[in-house]
mmCIF file of C-alpha atoms and ligand atoms in Angstrom:
data_model
loop_
_atom_site.group_PDB
_atom_site.id
_atom_site.type_symbol
_atom_site.label_atom_id
_atom_site.label_comp_id
_atom_site.label_asym_id
_atom_site.label_seq_id
_atom_site.Cartn_x
_atom_site.Cartn_y
_atom_site.Cartn_z
ATOM 1 C CA MET S 1 -12.034 212.125 175.915
ATOM 2 C CA THR S 2 -12.679 212.104 172.179
ATOM 3 C CA SER S 3 -11.918 208.921 170.289
ATOM 4 C CA ARG S 4 -9.147 210.809 168.465
ATOM 5 C CA GLY S 5 -7.667 211.947 171.779
ATOM 6 C CA LYS S 6 -7.870 208.420 173.163
ATOM 7 C CA ALA S 7 -6.194 207.001 170.052
ATOM 8 C CA ARG S 8 -3.432 209.620 170.309
ATOM 9 C CA ARG S 9 -2.811 208.822 173.959
ATOM 10 C CA GLU S 10 -2.696 205.100 173.122
ATOM 11 C CA PHE S 11 -0.274 205.830 170.254
ATOM 12 C CA ILE S 12 2.083 207.781 172.525
ATOM 13 C CA LYS S 13 1.906 205.009 175.138
ATOM 14 C CA ASN S 14 2.764 202.406 172.510
ATOM 15 C CA ILE S 15 5.684 204.467 171.230
ATOM 16 C CA SER S 16 7.193 204.613 174.694
ATOM 17 C CA ILE S 17 6.726 200.862 175.124
ATOM 18 C CA ALA S 18 8.218 200.095 171.699
ATOM 19 C CA SER S 19 11.230 202.345 172.248
ATOM 20 C CA SER S 20 11.995 200.590 175.536
ATOM 21 C CA LEU S 21 11.992 197.117 173.965
ATOM 22 C CA VAL S 22 15.298 195.566 173.078
ATOM 23 C CA SER S 23 16.195 194.514 169.514
ATOM 24 C CA LEU S 24 18.625 191.948 168.085
ATOM 25 C CA PRO S 25 21.169 194.592 167.014
ATOM 26 C CA GLN S 26 21.083 196.014 170.531
ATOM 27 C CA LEU S 27 21.480 192.542 172.005
ATOM 28 C CA LEU S 28 24.458 191.631 169.843
ATOM 29 C CA HIS S 29 26.223 194.796 168.768
ATOM 30 C CA VAL S 30 25.998 197.265 171.634
ATOM 31 C CA PRO S 31 28.767 196.652 174.160
ATOM 32 C CA LEU S 32 27.255 195.609 177.451
ATOM 33 C CA GLN S 33 27.898 197.584 180.586
ATOM 34 C CA GLN S 34 28.954 195.596 183.597
ATOM 35 C CA GLY S 35 25.560 195.939 185.270
ATOM 36 C CA ALA S 36 22.945 193.195 185.585
ATOM 37 C CA ALA S 37 20.395 195.493 183.913
ATOM 38 C CA ASP S 38 22.150 194.953 180.577
ATOM 39 C CA LYS S 39 21.776 191.202 180.739
ATOM 40 C CA LYS S 40 18.554 190.161 179.051
ATOM 41 C CA LYS S 41 16.430 187.041 179.435
ATOM 42 C CA ILE S 42 15.701 185.340 176.161
ATOM 43 C CA VAL S 43 13.323 182.415 175.533
ATOM 44 C CA ILE S 44 13.268 180.432 172.290
ATOM 45 C CA VAL S 45 10.038 178.499 171.696
ATOM 46 C CA GLY S 46 10.236 175.362 169.551
ATOM 47 C CA GLY S 47 7.532 172.927 168.467
ATOM 48 C CA HIS S 48 9.821 169.921 168.975
ATOM 49 C CA PRO S 49 13.210 169.024 170.382
ATOM 50 C CA ASP S 50 15.827 170.316 167.897
ATOM 51 C CA ASP S 51 13.673 173.123 166.426
ATOM 52 C CA PRO S 52 15.244 175.949 168.490
ATOM 53 C CA GLU S 53 18.666 174.498 167.719
ATOM 54 C CA CYS S 54 17.940 174.323 163.957
ATOM 55 C CA GLY S 55 16.523 177.828 163.640
ATOM 56 C CA CYS S 56 18.577 179.711 166.244
ATOM 57 C CA GLY S 57 21.492 177.379 167.120
ATOM 58 C CA GLY S 58 24.095 179.772 165.735
ATOM 59 C CA THR S 59 22.523 182.871 167.258
ATOM 60 C CA ILE S 60 22.230 181.376 170.759
ATOM 61 C CA PRO S 61 26.016 181.174 171.419
ATOM 62 C CA LYS S 62 26.379 184.801 170.331
ATOM 63 C CA LEU S 63 23.616 185.909 172.689
ATOM 64 C CA ILE S 64 25.243 184.004 175.543
ATOM 65 C CA GLU S 65 28.657 185.381 174.643
ATOM 66 C CA ALA S 66 27.116 188.890 174.883
ATOM 67 C CA GLY S 67 26.122 188.121 178.471
ATOM 68 C CA HIS S 68 22.450 187.206 178.124
ATOM 69 C CA THR S 69 20.671 184.121 179.466
ATOM 70 C CA VAL S 70 18.811 181.884 177.032
ATOM 71 C CA SER S 71 16.136 179.259 177.743
ATOM 72 C CA LEU S 72 14.819 176.774 175.185
ATOM 73 C CA LEU S 73 11.117 176.104 175.629
ATOM 74 C CA TYR S 74 10.119 172.815 173.988
ATOM 75 C CA PHE S 75 6.387 172.736 173.207
ATOM 76 C CA THR S 76 6.165 168.960 172.592
ATOM 77 C CA ASN S 77 8.598 166.205 173.454
ATOM 78 C CA GLY S 78 8.877 164.801 169.932
ATOM 79 C CA ASP S 79 6.865 161.767 171.000
ATOM 80 C CA GLU S 80 6.310 160.584 167.435
ATOM 81 C CA GLY S 81 9.870 161.102 166.363
ATOM 82 C CA ILE S 82 11.364 157.632 166.918
ATOM 83 C CA GLU S 83 10.068 154.813 164.781
ATOM 84 C CA GLY S 84 9.105 151.695 166.733
ATOM 85 C CA LYS S 85 9.093 153.454 170.136
ATOM 86 C CA THR S 86 6.015 154.267 172.189
ATOM 87 C CA HIS S 87 5.224 157.914 172.799
ATOM 88 C CA GLU S 88 6.423 157.574 176.396
ATOM 89 C CA LYS S 89 9.761 155.998 175.491
ATOM 90 C CA ALA S 90 10.397 158.379 172.599
ATOM 91 C CA ALA S 91 9.560 161.406 174.772
ATOM 92 C CA ALA S 92 11.939 160.234 177.523
ATOM 93 C CA ILE S 93 14.789 159.733 175.023
ATOM 94 C CA ARG S 94 14.222 163.036 173.291
ATOM 95 C CA LYS S 95 13.929 165.028 176.527
ATOM 96 C CA LYS S 96 17.285 163.605 177.576
ATOM 97 C CA GLU S 97 18.723 164.700 174.228
ATOM 98 C CA CYS S 98 17.322 168.204 174.830
ATOM 99 C CA LEU S 99 19.143 168.329 178.172
ATOM 100 C CA GLU S 100 22.394 167.376 176.437
ATOM 101 C CA ALA S 101 21.900 169.977 173.676
ATOM 102 C CA CYS S 102 21.130 172.654 176.273
ATOM 103 C CA LYS S 103 24.293 171.715 178.164
ATOM 104 C CA VAL S 104 26.364 172.195 174.990
ATOM 105 C CA LEU S 105 24.774 175.591 174.296
ATOM 106 C CA GLY S 106 24.683 176.776 177.915
ATOM 107 C CA THR S 107 20.905 177.158 177.891
ATOM 108 C CA LYS S 108 18.107 176.127 180.243
ATOM 109 C CA PRO S 109 15.417 173.692 178.995
ATOM 110 C CA ILE S 110 11.721 174.254 179.716
ATOM 111 C CA PHE S 111 9.191 171.561 178.801
ATOM 112 C CA ILE S 112 5.528 172.226 178.031
ATOM 113 C CA ASN S 113 4.939 168.476 177.567
ATOM 114 C CA GLN S 114 2.327 168.602 174.826
ATOM 115 C CA VAL S 115 2.149 165.518 172.606
ATOM 116 C CA ASP S 116 3.931 165.610 169.254
ATOM 117 C CA GLY S 117 1.410 165.796 166.405
ATOM 118 C CA GLU S 118 -1.513 166.115 168.821
ATOM 119 C CA SER S 119 -0.876 169.587 170.223
ATOM 120 C CA VAL S 120 -3.856 171.629 171.356
ATOM 121 C CA ALA S 121 -4.316 175.391 171.792
ATOM 122 C CA GLY S 122 -7.398 175.617 174.008
ATOM 123 C CA ASN S 123 -7.721 177.881 177.025
ATOM 124 C CA PRO S 124 -6.189 175.423 179.559
ATOM 125 C CA GLN S 125 -3.181 174.864 177.287
ATOM 126 C CA MET S 126 -2.823 178.607 176.765
ATOM 127 C CA GLU S 127 -2.866 179.219 180.518
ATOM 128 C CA ASP S 128 -0.207 176.573 181.104
ATOM 129 C CA PHE S 129 1.953 177.940 178.282
ATOM 130 C CA GLU S 130 1.704 181.534 179.503
ATOM 131 C CA LYS S 131 2.377 180.518 183.103
ATOM 132 C CA LYS S 132 5.646 178.827 182.111
ATOM 133 C CA LEU S 133 6.670 181.571 179.682
ATOM 134 C CA PHE S 134 5.870 184.477 182.013
ATOM 135 C CA ALA S 135 7.707 182.724 184.854
ATOM 136 C CA GLU S 136 10.885 183.380 182.854
ATOM 137 C CA ASN S 137 10.077 187.111 182.735
ATOM 138 C CA PRO S 138 11.554 187.318 179.214
ATOM 139 C CA ASP S 139 12.857 190.442 177.510
ATOM 140 C CA VAL S 140 12.926 188.771 174.102
ATOM 141 C CA VAL S 141 11.099 185.685 172.798
ATOM 142 C CA PHE S 142 11.771 183.827 169.554
ATOM 143 C CA ALA S 143 8.982 181.691 168.062
ATOM 144 C CA HIS S 144 8.373 179.718 164.890
ATOM 145 C CA TRP S 145 7.164 181.785 161.960
ATOM 146 C CA PRO S 146 3.459 180.856 162.102
ATOM 147 C CA ILE S 147 3.037 180.217 158.362
ATOM 148 C CA ASP S 148 4.409 176.708 158.649
ATOM 149 C CA SER S 149 3.275 173.300 157.427
ATOM 150 C CA HIS S 150 3.563 171.633 160.857
ATOM 151 C CA LYS S 151 0.704 172.092 163.308
ATOM 152 C CA ASP S 152 2.963 171.918 166.365
ATOM 153 C CA HIS S 153 5.045 174.759 164.935
ATOM 154 C CA GLN S 154 1.900 176.754 164.156
ATOM 155 C CA LEU S 155 0.280 176.299 167.547
ATOM 156 C CA SER S 156 3.415 176.998 169.576
ATOM 157 C CA SER S 157 3.764 180.209 167.555
ATOM 158 C CA VAL S 158 0.122 181.214 167.957
ATOM 159 C CA LEU S 159 0.309 180.708 171.731
ATOM 160 C CA THR S 160 3.464 182.840 171.822
ATOM 161 C CA ILE S 161 1.723 185.590 169.862
ATOM 162 C CA GLN S 162 -1.222 185.424 172.253
ATOM 163 C CA ALA S 163 1.162 185.656 175.219
ATOM 164 C CA TRP S 164 2.947 188.612 173.580
ATOM 165 C CA MET S 165 -0.392 190.391 173.252
ATOM 166 C CA GLU S 166 -1.497 189.615 176.800
ATOM 167 C CA THR S 167 1.724 189.926 178.769
ATOM 168 C CA PRO S 168 1.713 192.417 181.627
ATOM 169 C CA VAL S 169 5.416 193.035 180.943
ATOM 170 C CA PRO S 170 6.125 193.732 177.234
ATOM 171 C CA PHE S 171 8.781 191.674 175.466
ATOM 172 C CA THR S 172 10.216 191.794 171.973
ATOM 173 C CA LEU S 173 8.989 189.023 169.675
ATOM 174 C CA TYR S 174 11.031 187.575 166.841
ATOM 175 C CA TYR S 175 10.163 184.736 164.466
ATOM 176 C CA TYR S 176 12.652 182.192 163.145
ATOM 177 C CA GLU S 177 12.458 179.841 160.175
ATOM 178 C CA VAL S 178 12.820 176.071 159.898
ATOM 179 C CA CYS S 179 13.096 174.049 156.674
ATOM 180 C CA THR S 180 11.990 177.029 154.596
ATOM 181 C CA GLY S 181 10.120 175.971 151.459
ATOM 182 C CA ASN S 182 9.098 172.742 153.145
ATOM 183 C CA GLN S 183 7.829 173.930 156.549
ATOM 184 C CA SER S 184 8.226 177.726 156.862
ATOM 185 C CA PHE S 185 6.704 179.672 153.971
ATOM 186 C CA LEU S 186 6.699 183.341 152.905
ATOM 187 C CA PHE S 187 9.553 184.163 155.276
ATOM 188 C CA HIS S 188 10.997 187.601 154.523
ATOM 189 C CA PRO S 189 13.609 188.484 157.159
ATOM 190 C CA THR S 190 14.015 191.811 158.868
ATOM 191 C CA ASP S 191 17.109 190.914 160.938
ATOM 192 C CA TYR S 192 20.158 188.728 160.338
ATOM 193 C CA VAL S 193 22.839 187.252 162.583
ATOM 194 C CA ASP S 194 26.250 186.222 161.245
ATOM 195 C CA ILE S 195 26.727 182.690 162.602
ATOM 196 C CA THR S 196 29.979 181.904 160.793
ATOM 197 C CA SER S 197 31.942 181.725 164.046
ATOM 198 C CA SER S 198 29.267 179.899 166.051
ATOM 199 C CA HIS S 199 28.209 177.350 163.437
ATOM 200 C CA ALA S 200 30.422 174.565 164.807
ATOM 201 C CA LEU S 201 28.727 174.850 168.206
ATOM 202 C CA LYS S 202 25.311 174.740 166.520
ATOM 203 C CA LEU S 203 26.262 171.448 164.888
ATOM 204 C CA ARG S 204 27.522 170.076 168.221
ATOM 205 C CA ALA S 205 24.157 170.906 169.820
ATOM 206 C CA LEU S 206 22.253 169.284 166.950
ATOM 207 C CA ALA S 207 24.453 166.205 167.227
ATOM 208 C CA CYS S 208 23.009 165.660 170.732
ATOM 209 C CA HIS S 209 19.685 164.725 169.144
ATOM 210 C CA LYS S 210 21.032 161.270 168.321
ATOM 211 C CA SER S 211 17.608 159.650 167.853
ATOM 212 C CA GLN S 212 17.093 161.957 164.868
ATOM 213 C CA HIS S 213 20.300 161.111 163.065
ATOM 214 C CA ILE S 214 20.154 159.724 159.572
ATOM 215 C CA ILE S 215 22.913 158.281 157.423
ATOM 216 C CA THR S 216 23.841 160.503 154.492
ATOM 217 C CA ASP S 217 24.918 159.293 151.038
ATOM 218 C CA ASP S 218 28.570 159.584 151.981
ATOM 219 C CA GLY S 219 28.069 157.313 154.985
ATOM 220 C CA LYS S 220 28.187 160.051 157.617
ATOM 221 C CA TYR S 221 25.512 160.839 160.170
ATOM 222 C CA THR S 222 23.592 164.072 160.147
ATOM 223 C CA ALA S 223 20.666 165.503 162.089
ATOM 224 C CA ASP S 224 17.474 164.765 160.159
ATOM 225 C CA MET S 225 15.756 168.069 160.899
ATOM 226 C CA TYR S 226 18.901 170.052 160.077
ATOM 227 C CA SER S 227 19.359 168.219 156.781
ATOM 228 C CA CYS S 228 15.917 169.501 155.719
ATOM 229 C CA GLY S 229 17.516 172.418 153.847
ATOM 230 C CA HIS S 230 19.192 174.226 156.752
ATOM 231 C CA PRO S 231 22.715 174.239 155.278
ATOM 232 C CA SER S 232 21.284 175.924 152.143
ATOM 233 C CA ILE S 233 19.210 178.341 154.223
ATOM 234 C CA GLU S 234 22.285 179.375 156.238
ATOM 235 C CA ASP S 235 24.259 179.792 153.016
ATOM 236 C CA PHE S 236 21.541 181.874 151.345
ATOM 237 C CA ARG S 237 20.927 184.069 154.399
ATOM 238 C CA GLY S 238 24.704 184.504 154.555
ATOM 239 C CA ARG S 239 24.700 185.733 150.942
ATOM 240 C CA GLU S 240 21.938 188.207 151.774
ATOM 241 C CA LEU S 241 23.987 189.524 154.700
ATOM 242 C CA GLY S 242 27.366 189.301 152.960
ATOM 243 C CA VAL S 243 28.918 186.677 155.242
ATOM 244 C CA ALA S 244 29.553 182.933 155.002
ATOM 245 C CA ARG S 245 26.565 181.769 157.078
ATOM 246 C CA ALA S 246 23.673 183.533 158.747
ATOM 247 C CA GLU S 247 20.400 182.950 160.551
ATOM 248 C CA ALA S 248 17.523 185.274 159.757
ATOM 249 C CA PHE S 249 14.551 186.543 161.730
ATOM 250 C CA ILE S 250 11.403 188.605 161.421
ATOM 251 C CA ARG S 251 10.758 191.173 164.104
ATOM 252 C CA MET S 252 7.120 191.491 165.103
ATOM 253 C CA THR S 253 5.897 195.014 164.703
ATOM 254 C CA GLY S 254 3.630 195.701 167.551
ATOM 255 C CA LYS S 255 0.262 196.861 168.547
ATOM 256 C CA GLY S 256 -0.407 199.545 165.967
ATOM 257 C CA PHE S 257 3.111 199.764 164.548
ATOM 258 C CA GLY S 258 2.477 198.033 161.236
ATOM 259 C CA LYS S 259 3.516 199.827 158.076
ATOM 260 C CA LEU S 260 0.845 201.726 156.148
ATOM 261 C CA ILE S 261 0.948 200.490 152.555
ATOM 262 C CA LEU S 262 -2.160 202.122 151.047
HETATM 263 ZN ZN1 LIG P 301 9.573 170.690 164.527
#
């Protein structure tokens, strides 16, 4: 076969794969039939405990309400996240908080057990990550936007991208933002979810991460990670969408489906 013929065949194959993949609007806005085939498996990858909740905590209840199952895959255990505690003690506390947050949201926790701040993306780590991710047989995966100031966010995202490229069963990949302007950079959303009605549940899930609470100026407690600009991000994304609060995402265009700009 000529190289042009091979490329054409590959293009047609990719089109059929892409058209069979599910998107956020389909997940949230198309009424589900009563069959199990309409229920999708969704995995949200976070660098630390509370990252999936910060970036997707308002979207998760809407996905669950639409009949899908959602798992939160925590890349590290936040081992460095409690001052004065050893890695082991901090990890044990924060994993317990993850379980509580997952209970509030109705999600399943998955732990990769890498060490906070010391994450590695070598071949053994990639194999372990893919094994745990593929075991979920996901239809849709959400990962950190890779242009991020935190290495754990970067590496968990890069491993997800690698898995997306290698998976024997294609899944849709979305990116989410955390602490934009401080951690996520150059984030230009393609998809939005109105989280006005689910925001209270997001805050309840974040409240489970008690070890991360800080006292605000008015004497109240808030989640440290969430206070890193997330209320403003939700407000701004809401303005872009025309609602009170929103979470925003970038859909990965896949395997030859990038836009031609020149
Ligand atoms: Zn994080």
